[in-house]
mmCIF file of C-alpha atoms in Angstrom:
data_model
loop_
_atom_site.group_PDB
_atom_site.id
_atom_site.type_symbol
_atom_site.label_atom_id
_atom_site.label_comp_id
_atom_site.label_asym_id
_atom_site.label_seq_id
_atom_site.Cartn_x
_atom_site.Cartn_y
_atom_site.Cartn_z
ATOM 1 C CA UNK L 22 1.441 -7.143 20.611
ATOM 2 C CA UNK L 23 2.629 -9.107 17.457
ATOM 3 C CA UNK L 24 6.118 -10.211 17.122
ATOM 4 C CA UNK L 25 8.692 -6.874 16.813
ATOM 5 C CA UNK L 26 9.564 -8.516 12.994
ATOM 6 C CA UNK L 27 5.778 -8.115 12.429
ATOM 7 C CA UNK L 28 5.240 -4.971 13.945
ATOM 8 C CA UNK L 29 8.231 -3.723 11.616
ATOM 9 C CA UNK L 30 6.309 -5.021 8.544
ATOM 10 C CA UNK L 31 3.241 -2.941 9.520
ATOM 11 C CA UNK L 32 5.246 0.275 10.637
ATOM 12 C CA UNK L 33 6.722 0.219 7.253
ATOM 13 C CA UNK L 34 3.885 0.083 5.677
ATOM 14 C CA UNK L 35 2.085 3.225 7.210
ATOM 15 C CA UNK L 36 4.934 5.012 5.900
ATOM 16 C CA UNK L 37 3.573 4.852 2.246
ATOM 17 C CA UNK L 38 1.405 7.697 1.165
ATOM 18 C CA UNK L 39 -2.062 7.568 2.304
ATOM 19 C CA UNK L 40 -1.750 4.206 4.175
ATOM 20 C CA UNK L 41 -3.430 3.791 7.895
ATOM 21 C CA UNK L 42 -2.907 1.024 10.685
ATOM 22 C CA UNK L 43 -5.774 -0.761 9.510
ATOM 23 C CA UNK L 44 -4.444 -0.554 5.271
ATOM 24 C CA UNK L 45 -0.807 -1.468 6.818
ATOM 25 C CA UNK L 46 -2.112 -4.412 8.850
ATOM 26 C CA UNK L 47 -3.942 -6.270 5.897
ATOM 27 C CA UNK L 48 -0.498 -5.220 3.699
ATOM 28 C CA UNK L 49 1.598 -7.071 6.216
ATOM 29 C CA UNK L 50 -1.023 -10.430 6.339
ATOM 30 C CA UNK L 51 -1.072 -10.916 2.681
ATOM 31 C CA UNK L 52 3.015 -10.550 2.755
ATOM 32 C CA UNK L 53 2.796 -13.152 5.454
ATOM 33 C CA UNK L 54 0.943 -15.521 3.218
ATOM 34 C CA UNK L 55 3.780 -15.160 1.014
ATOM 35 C CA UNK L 56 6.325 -17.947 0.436
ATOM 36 C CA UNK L 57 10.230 -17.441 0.324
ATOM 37 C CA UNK L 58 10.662 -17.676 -3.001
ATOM 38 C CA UNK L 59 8.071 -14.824 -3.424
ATOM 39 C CA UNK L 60 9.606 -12.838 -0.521
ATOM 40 C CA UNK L 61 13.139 -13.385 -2.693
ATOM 41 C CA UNK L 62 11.428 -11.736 -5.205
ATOM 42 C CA UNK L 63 10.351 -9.112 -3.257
ATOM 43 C CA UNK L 64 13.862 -8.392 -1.526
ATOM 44 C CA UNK L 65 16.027 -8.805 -5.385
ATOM 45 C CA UNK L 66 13.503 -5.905 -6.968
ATOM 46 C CA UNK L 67 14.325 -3.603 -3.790
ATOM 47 C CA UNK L 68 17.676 -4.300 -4.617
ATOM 48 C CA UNK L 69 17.135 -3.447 -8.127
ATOM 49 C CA UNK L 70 16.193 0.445 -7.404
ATOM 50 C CA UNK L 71 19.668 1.557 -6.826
ATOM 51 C CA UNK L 72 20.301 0.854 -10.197
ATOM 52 C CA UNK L 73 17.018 3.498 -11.463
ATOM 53 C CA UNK L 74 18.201 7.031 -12.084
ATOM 54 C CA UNK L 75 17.315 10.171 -13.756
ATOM 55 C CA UNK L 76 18.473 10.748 -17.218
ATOM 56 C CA UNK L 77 21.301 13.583 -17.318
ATOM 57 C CA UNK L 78 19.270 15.390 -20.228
ATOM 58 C CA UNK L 79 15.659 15.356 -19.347
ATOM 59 C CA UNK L 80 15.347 14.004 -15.778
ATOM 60 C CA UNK L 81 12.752 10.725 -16.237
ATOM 61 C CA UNK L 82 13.601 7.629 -14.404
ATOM 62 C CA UNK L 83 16.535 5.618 -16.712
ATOM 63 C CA UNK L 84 17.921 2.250 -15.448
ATOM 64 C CA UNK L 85 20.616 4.142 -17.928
ATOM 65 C CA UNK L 86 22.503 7.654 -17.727
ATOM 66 C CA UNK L 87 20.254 8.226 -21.212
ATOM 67 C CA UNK L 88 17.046 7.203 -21.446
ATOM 68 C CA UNK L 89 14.899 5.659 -24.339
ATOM 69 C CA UNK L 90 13.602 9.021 -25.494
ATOM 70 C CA UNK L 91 16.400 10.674 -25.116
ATOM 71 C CA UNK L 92 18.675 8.316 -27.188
ATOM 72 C CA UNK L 93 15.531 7.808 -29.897
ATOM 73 C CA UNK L 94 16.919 9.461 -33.209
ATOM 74 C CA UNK L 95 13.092 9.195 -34.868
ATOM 75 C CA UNK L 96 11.788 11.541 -32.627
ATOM 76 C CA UNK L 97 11.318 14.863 -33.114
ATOM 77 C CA UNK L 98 14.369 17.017 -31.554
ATOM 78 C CA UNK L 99 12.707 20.339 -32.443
ATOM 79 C CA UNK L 100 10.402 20.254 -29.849
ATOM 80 C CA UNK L 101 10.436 20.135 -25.865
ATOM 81 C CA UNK L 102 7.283 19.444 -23.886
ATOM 82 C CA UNK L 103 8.397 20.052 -20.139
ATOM 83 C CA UNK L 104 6.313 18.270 -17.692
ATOM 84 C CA UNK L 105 6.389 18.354 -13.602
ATOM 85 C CA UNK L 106 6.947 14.380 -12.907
ATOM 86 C CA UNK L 107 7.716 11.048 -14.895
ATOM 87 C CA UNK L 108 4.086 10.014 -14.370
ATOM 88 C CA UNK L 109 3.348 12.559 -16.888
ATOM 89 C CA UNK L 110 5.680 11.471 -19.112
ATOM 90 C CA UNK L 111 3.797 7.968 -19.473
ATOM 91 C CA UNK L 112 0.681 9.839 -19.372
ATOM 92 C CA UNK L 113 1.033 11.152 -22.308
ATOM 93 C CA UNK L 114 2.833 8.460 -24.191
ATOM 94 C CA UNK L 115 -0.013 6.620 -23.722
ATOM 95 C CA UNK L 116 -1.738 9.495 -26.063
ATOM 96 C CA UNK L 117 0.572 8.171 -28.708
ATOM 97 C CA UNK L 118 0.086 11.069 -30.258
ATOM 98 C CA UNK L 119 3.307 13.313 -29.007
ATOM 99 C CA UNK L 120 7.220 12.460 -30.662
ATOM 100 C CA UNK L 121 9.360 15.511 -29.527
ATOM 101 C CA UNK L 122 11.718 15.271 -26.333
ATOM 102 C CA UNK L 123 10.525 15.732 -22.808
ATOM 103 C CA UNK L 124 11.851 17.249 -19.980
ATOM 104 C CA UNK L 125 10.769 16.812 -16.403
ATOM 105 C CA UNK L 126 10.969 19.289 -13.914
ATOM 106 C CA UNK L 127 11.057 17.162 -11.023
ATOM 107 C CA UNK L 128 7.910 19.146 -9.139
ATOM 108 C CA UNK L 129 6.617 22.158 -9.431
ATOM 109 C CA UNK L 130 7.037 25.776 -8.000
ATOM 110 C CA UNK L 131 5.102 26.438 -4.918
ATOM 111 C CA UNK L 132 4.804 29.175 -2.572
ATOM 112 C CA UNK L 133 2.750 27.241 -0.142
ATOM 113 C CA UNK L 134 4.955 24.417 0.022
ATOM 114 C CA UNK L 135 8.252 26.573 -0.344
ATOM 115 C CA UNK L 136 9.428 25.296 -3.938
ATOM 116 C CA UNK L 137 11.581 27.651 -5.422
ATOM 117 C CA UNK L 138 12.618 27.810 -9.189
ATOM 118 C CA UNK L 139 16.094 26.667 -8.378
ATOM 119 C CA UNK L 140 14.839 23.811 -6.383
ATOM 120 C CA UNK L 141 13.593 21.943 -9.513
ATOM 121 C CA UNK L 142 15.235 21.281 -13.080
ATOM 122 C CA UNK L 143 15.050 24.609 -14.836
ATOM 123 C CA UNK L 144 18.526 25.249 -15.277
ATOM 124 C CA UNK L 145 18.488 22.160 -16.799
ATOM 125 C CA UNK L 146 16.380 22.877 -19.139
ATOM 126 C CA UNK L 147 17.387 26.338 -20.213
ATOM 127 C CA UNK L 148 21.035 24.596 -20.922
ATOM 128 C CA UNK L 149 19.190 22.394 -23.465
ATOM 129 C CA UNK L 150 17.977 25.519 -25.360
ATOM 130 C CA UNK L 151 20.050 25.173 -28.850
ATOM 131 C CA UNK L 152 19.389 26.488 -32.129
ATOM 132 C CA UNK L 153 18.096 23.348 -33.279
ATOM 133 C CA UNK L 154 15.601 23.996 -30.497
ATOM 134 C CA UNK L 155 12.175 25.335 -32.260
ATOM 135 C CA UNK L 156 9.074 24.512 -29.636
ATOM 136 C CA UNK L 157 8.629 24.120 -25.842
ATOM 137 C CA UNK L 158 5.381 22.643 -24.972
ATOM 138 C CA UNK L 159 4.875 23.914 -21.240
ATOM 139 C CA UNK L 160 2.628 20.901 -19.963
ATOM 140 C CA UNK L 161 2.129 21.732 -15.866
ATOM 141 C CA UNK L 162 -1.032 20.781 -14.722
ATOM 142 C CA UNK L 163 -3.618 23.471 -14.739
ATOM 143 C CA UNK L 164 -3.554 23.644 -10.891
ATOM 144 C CA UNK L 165 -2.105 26.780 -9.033
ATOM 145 C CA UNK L 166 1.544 25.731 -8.754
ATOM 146 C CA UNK L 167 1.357 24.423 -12.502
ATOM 147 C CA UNK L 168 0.279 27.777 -13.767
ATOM 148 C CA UNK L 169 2.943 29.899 -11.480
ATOM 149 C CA UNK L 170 5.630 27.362 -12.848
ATOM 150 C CA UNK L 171 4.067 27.877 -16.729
ATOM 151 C CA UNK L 172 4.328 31.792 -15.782
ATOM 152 C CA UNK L 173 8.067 31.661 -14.259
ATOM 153 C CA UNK L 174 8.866 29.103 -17.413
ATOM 154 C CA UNK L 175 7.524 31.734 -19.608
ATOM 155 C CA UNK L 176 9.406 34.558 -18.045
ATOM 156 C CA UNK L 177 13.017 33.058 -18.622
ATOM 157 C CA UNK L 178 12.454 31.667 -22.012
ATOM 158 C CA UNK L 179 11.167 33.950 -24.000
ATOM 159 C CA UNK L 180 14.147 35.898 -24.752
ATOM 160 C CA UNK L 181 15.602 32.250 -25.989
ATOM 161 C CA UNK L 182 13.912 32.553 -29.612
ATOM 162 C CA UNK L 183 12.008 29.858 -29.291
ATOM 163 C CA UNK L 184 7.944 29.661 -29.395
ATOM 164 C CA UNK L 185 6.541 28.826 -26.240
ATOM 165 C CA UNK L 186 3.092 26.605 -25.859
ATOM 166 C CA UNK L 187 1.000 25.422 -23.237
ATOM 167 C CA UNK L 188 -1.677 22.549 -23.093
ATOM 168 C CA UNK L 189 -5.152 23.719 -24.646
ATOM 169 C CA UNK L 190 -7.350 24.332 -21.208
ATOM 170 C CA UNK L 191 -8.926 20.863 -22.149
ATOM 171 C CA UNK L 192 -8.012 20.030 -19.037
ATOM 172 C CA UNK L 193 -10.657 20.775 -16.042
ATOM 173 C CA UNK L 194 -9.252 23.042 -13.520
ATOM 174 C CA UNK L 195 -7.887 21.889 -10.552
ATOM 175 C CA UNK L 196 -7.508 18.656 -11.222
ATOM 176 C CA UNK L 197 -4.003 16.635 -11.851
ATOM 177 C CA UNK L 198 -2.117 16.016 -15.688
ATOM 178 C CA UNK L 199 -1.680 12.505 -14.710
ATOM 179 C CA UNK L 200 -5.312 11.399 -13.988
ATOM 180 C CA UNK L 201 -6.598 13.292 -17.636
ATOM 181 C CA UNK L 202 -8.137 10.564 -19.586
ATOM 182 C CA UNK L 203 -6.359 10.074 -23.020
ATOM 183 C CA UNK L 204 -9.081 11.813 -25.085
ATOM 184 C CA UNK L 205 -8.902 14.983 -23.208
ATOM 185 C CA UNK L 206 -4.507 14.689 -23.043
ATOM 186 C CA UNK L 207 -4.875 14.575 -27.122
ATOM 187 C CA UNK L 208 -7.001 17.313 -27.020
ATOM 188 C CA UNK L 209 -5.208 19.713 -24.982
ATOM 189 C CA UNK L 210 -2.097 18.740 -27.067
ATOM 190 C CA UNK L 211 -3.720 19.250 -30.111
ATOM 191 C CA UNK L 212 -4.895 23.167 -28.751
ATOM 192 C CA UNK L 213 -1.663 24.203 -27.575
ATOM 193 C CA UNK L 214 -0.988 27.747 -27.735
ATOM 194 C CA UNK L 215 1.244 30.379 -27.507
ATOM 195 C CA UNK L 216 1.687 31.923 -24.374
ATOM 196 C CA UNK L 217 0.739 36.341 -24.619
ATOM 197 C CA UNK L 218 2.429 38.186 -22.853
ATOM 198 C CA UNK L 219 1.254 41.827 -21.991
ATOM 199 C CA UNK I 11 7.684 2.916 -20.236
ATOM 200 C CA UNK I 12 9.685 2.964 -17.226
ATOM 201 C CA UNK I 13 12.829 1.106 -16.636
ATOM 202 C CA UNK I 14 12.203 -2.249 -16.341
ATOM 203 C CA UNK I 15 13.601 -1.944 -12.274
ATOM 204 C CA UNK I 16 10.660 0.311 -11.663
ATOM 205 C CA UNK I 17 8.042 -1.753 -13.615
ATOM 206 C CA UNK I 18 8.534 -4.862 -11.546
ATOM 207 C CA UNK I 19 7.843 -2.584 -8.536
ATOM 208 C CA UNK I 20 5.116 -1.097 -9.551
ATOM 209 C CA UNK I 21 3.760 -4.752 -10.051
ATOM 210 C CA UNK I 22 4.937 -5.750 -7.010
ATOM 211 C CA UNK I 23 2.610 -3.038 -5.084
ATOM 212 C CA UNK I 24 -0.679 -4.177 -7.655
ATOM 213 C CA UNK I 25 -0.369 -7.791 -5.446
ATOM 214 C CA UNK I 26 -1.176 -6.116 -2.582
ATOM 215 C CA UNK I 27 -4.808 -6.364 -1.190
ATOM 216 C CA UNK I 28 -7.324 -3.001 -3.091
ATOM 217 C CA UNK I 29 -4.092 -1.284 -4.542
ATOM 218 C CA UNK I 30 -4.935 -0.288 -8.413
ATOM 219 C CA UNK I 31 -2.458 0.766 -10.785
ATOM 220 C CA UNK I 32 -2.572 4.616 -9.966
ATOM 221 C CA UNK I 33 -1.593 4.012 -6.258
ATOM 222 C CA UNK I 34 1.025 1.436 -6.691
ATOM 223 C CA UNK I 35 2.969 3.967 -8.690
ATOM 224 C CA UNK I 36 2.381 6.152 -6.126
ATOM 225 C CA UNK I 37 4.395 3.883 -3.460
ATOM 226 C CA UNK I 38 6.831 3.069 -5.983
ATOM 227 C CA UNK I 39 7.391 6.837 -6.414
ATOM 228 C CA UNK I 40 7.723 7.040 -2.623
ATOM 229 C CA UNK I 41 10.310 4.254 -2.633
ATOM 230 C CA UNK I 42 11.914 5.752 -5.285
ATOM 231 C CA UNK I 43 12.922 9.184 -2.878
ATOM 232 C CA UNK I 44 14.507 6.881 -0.225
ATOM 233 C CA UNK I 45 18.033 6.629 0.444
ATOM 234 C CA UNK I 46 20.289 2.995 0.453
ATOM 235 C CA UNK I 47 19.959 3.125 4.169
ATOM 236 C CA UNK I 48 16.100 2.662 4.192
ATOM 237 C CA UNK I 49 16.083 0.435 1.605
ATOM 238 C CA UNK I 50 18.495 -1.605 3.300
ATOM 239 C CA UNK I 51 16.452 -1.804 5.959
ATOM 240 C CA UNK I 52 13.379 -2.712 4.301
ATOM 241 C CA UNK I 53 15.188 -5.711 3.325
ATOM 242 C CA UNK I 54 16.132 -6.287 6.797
ATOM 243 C CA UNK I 55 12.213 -6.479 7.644
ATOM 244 C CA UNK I 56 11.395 -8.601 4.859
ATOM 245 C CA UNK I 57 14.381 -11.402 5.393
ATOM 246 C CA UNK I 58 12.511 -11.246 9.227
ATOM 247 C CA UNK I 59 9.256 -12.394 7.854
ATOM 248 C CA UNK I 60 10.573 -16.031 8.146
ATOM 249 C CA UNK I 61 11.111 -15.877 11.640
ATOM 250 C CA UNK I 62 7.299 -14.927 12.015
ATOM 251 C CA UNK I 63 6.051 -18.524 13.164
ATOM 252 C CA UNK I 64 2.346 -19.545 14.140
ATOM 253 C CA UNK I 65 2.192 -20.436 18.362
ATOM 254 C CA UNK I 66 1.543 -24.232 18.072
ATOM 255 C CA UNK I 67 -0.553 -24.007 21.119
ATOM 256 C CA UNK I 68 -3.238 -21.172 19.922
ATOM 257 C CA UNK I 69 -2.236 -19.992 16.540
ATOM 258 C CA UNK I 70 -1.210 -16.556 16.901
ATOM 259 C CA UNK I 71 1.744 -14.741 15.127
ATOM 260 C CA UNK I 72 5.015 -15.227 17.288
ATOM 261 C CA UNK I 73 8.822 -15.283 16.907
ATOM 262 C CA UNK I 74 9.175 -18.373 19.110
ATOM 263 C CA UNK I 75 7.196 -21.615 19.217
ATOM 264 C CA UNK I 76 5.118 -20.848 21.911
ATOM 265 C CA UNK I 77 3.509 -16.798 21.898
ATOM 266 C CA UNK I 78 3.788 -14.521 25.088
ATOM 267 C CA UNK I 79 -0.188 -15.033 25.930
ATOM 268 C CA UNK I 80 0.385 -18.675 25.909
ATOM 269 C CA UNK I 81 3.552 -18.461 27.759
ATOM 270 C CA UNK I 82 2.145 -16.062 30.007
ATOM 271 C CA UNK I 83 1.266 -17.607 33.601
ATOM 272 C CA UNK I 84 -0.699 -14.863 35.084
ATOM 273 C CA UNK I 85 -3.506 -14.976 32.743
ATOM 274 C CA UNK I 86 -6.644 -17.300 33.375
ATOM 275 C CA UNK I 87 -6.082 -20.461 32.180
ATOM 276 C CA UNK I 88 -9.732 -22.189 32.606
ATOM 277 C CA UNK I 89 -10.662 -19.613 29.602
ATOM 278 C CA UNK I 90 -10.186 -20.089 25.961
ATOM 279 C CA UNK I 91 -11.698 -17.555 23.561
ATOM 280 C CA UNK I 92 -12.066 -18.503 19.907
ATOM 281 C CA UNK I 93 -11.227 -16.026 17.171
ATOM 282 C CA UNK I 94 -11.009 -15.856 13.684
ATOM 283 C CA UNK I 95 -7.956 -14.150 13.254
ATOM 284 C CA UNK I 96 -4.747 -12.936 14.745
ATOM 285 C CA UNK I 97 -6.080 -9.020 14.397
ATOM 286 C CA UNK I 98 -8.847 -9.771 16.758
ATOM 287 C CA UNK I 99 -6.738 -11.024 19.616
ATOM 288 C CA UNK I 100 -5.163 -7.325 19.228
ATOM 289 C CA UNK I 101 -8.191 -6.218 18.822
ATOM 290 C CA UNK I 102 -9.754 -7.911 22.305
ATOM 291 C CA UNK I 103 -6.154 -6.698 24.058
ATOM 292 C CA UNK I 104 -6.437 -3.319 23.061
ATOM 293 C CA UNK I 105 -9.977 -3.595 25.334
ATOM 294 C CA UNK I 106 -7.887 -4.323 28.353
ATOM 295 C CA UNK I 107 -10.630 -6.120 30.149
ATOM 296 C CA UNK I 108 -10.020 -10.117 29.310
ATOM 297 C CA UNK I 109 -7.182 -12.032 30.963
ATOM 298 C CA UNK I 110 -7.988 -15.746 29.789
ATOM 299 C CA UNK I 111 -6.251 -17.583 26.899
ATOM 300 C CA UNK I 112 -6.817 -17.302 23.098
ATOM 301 C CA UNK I 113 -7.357 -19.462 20.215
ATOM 302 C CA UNK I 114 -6.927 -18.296 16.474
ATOM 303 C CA UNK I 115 -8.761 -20.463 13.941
ATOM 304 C CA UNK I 116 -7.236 -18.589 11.089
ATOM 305 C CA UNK I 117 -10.477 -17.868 9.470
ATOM 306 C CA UNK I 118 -14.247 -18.982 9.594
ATOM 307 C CA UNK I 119 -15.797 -21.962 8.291
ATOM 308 C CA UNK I 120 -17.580 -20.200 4.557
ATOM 309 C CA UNK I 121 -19.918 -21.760 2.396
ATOM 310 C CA UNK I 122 -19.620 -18.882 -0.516
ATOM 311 C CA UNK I 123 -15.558 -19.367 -0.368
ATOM 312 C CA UNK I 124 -15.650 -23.263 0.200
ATOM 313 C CA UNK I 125 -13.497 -23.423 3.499
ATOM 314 C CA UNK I 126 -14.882 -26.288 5.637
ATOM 315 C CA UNK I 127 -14.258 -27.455 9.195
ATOM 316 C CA UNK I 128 -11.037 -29.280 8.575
ATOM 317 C CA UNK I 129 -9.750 -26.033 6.722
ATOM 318 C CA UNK I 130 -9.459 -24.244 10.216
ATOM 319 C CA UNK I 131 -7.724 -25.297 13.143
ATOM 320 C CA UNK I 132 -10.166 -26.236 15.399
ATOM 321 C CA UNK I 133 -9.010 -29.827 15.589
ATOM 322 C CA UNK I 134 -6.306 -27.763 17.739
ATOM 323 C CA UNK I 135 -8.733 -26.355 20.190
ATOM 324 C CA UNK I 136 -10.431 -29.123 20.242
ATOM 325 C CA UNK I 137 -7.057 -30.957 21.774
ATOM 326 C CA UNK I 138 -6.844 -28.282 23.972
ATOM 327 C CA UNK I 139 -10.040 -28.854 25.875
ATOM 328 C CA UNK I 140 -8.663 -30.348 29.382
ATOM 329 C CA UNK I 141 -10.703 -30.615 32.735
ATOM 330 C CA UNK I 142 -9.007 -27.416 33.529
ATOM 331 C CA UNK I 143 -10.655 -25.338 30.813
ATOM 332 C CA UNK I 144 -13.855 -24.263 31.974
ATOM 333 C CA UNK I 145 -15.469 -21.978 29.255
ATOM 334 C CA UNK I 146 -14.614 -21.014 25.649
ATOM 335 C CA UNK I 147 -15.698 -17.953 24.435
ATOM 336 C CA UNK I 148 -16.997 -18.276 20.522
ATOM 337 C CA UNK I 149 -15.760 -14.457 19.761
ATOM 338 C CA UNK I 150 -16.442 -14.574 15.911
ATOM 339 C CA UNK I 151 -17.664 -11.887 14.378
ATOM 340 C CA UNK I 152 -21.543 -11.336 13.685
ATOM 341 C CA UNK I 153 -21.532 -12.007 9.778
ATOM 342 C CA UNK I 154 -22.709 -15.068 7.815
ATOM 343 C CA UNK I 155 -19.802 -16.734 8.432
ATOM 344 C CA UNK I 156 -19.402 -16.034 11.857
ATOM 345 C CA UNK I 157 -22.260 -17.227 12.376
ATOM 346 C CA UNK I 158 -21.852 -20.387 10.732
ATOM 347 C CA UNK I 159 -18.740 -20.956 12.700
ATOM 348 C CA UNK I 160 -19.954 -20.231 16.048
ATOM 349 C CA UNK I 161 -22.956 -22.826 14.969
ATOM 350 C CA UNK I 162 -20.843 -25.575 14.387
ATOM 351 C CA UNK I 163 -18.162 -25.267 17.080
ATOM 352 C CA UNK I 164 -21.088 -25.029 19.461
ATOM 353 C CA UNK I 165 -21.724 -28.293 18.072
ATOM 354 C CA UNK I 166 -18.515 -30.031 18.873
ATOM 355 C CA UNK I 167 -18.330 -29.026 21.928
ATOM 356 C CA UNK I 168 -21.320 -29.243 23.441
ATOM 357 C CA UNK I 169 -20.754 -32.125 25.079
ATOM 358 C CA UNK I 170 -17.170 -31.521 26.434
ATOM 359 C CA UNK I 171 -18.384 -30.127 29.257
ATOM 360 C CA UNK I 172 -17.637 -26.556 29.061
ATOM 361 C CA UNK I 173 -19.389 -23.703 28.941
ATOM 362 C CA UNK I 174 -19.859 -22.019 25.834
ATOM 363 C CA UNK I 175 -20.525 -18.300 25.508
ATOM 364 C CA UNK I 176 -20.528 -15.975 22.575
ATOM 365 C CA UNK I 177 -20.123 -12.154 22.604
ATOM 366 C CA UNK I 178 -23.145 -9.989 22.777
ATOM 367 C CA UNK I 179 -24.667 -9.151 20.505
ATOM 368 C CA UNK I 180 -23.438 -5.392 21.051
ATOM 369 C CA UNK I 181 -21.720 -5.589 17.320
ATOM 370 C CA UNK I 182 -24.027 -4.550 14.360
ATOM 371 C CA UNK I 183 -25.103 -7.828 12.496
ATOM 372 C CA UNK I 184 -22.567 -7.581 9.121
ATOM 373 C CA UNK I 185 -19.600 -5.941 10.415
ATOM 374 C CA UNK I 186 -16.177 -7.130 11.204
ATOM 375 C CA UNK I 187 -15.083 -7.461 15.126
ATOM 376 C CA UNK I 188 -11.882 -5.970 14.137
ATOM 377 C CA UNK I 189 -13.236 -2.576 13.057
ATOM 378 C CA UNK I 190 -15.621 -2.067 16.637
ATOM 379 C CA UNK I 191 -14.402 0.238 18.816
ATOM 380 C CA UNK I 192 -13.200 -0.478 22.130
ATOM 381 C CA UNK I 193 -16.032 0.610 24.246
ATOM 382 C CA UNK I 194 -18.200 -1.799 21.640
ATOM 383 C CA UNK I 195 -15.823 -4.446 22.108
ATOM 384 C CA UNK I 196 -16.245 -4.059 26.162
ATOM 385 C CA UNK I 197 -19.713 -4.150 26.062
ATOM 386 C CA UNK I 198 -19.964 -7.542 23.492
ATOM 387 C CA UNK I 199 -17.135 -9.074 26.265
ATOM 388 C CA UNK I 200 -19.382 -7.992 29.209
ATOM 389 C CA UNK I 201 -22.950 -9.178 28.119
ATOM 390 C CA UNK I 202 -21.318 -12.833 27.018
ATOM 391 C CA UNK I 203 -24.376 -15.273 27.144
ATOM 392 C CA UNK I 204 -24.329 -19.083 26.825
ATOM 393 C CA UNK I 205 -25.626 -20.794 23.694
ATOM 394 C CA UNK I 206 -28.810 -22.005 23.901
ATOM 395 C CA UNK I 207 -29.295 -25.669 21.925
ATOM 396 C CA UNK I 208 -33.289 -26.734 21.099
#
């Protein structure tokens, strides 16, 4: 019923996450009440993903093929904390209380949505197991894929030499790494502990 | 924390109406997984925007100076009915059960937000009243302003001639006529009643 440019505006729209007609419709007025200039904007920052990509050695977003943390030589290179997404990353920079490496797994292993341990960045990781390495912090959110990827993660590294950590259960149950409120992050970093096997 | 690419779209989500910080990363994330193709194309949509014109008869979104209800020489042309906004002439169409003409004032007269007669365009509909037109439907929705709205354009155009009606009052007092359901709608378009003046 509204123009087909309009129409397009709202149809791409409801294909962000959790976005209805009604959400996509009130998206699509305020873009409307947009000047060019603004929509200029708009288009040249679209046109600035293609340049975002994931660091070769730990897999957060980079506008580089190295990112920040990866090329910073004052932070701690003894120590890995491997985390499912970027968001988790920030998450716990925000802490400011973490200055080892990261690596990001890109998701996490799930048998109800068919994620397999090859499908994420584990290979990845094992290849940046070195001597130097001393500590991987296994930080997957306490939620049921987060502890089968902590298990699998646990599985292939502990012939590697290296002591292996998880997140103190600080964290409630069942709920998501990235939504943790600083206090509890620093907490659950503080309790880390080794993972027992039996 | 992210490249600086990412950052700006991540703000660029936050402008939108309701969208916090937490859920504009999440669209930027979503963004993030498409290919050049889609991107591409949601450039395409946005450089369309500027072809997205108001009808200079009623007010609604069109592509062309004059919209297909306007154009449209089937429909009744001795009926106008007022709305706020473009969303409730989809709203009314989606009913299936008027036929006559629209006009959009692009919002309602508001004494909380300071918008005043002059700020909508009912100087247009006032232009528009011909000895064809015989009745104008005040469709604005039940709240405050609505209210307000209907109140004063009753009062310029009282003497014009024309009936004036107003939707029953089938809508619960408070909400907004583009979230009724259909069947509500129908009823509110049925039950029509002219204003009474003391």
């Amino acid at each position: 019923m509204y123009p087909a440019q309009f129409e397009q505006l709202i149809a791409m729209f409801e294909k962000l996450p959790g976005v209805g007609n009604k959400t996509a419709q009130r998206y699509a007025f305020t873009l409307l009440e947009k000047d060019q200039e603004e929509i200029g904007e708009m288009i040249d920052i679209l046109n600035g993903l293609k340049e975002i990509r994931r660091c070769h050695i730990c897999g957060f977003l980079s506008a580089e093929d190295t990112c920040p943390f990866c090329k910073d030589q004052t932070r701690n290179r003894s120590l890995i904390m491997v985390v499912a997404n970027p968001q988790d990353v920030v998450a716990i920079e925000k802490t400011d209380s973490y200055k080892g490496m990261y690596h990001v797994l890109g998701g996490l292993i799930s048998s109800s949505k068919g994620i397999y341990p090859e499908d994420i960045n584990i290979e990845g990781l094992l290849k940046r197991i070195t001597p130097e390495i001393k500590e991987i912090i296994v930080a997957t959110s306490p939620t049921m894929d987060g502890e089968m990827t902590a298990l699998y993660l646990d599985k292939v590294l502990k012939d590697k030499g290296v002591l292996i950590t998880r997140l103190a259960h600080g964290l409630p149950m069942g709920a998501s790494l990235d939504y943790a409120d600083e206090l509890t992050l620093i907490k659950a970093l503080d309790n880390r502990r080794k993972i027992e096997n039996e």
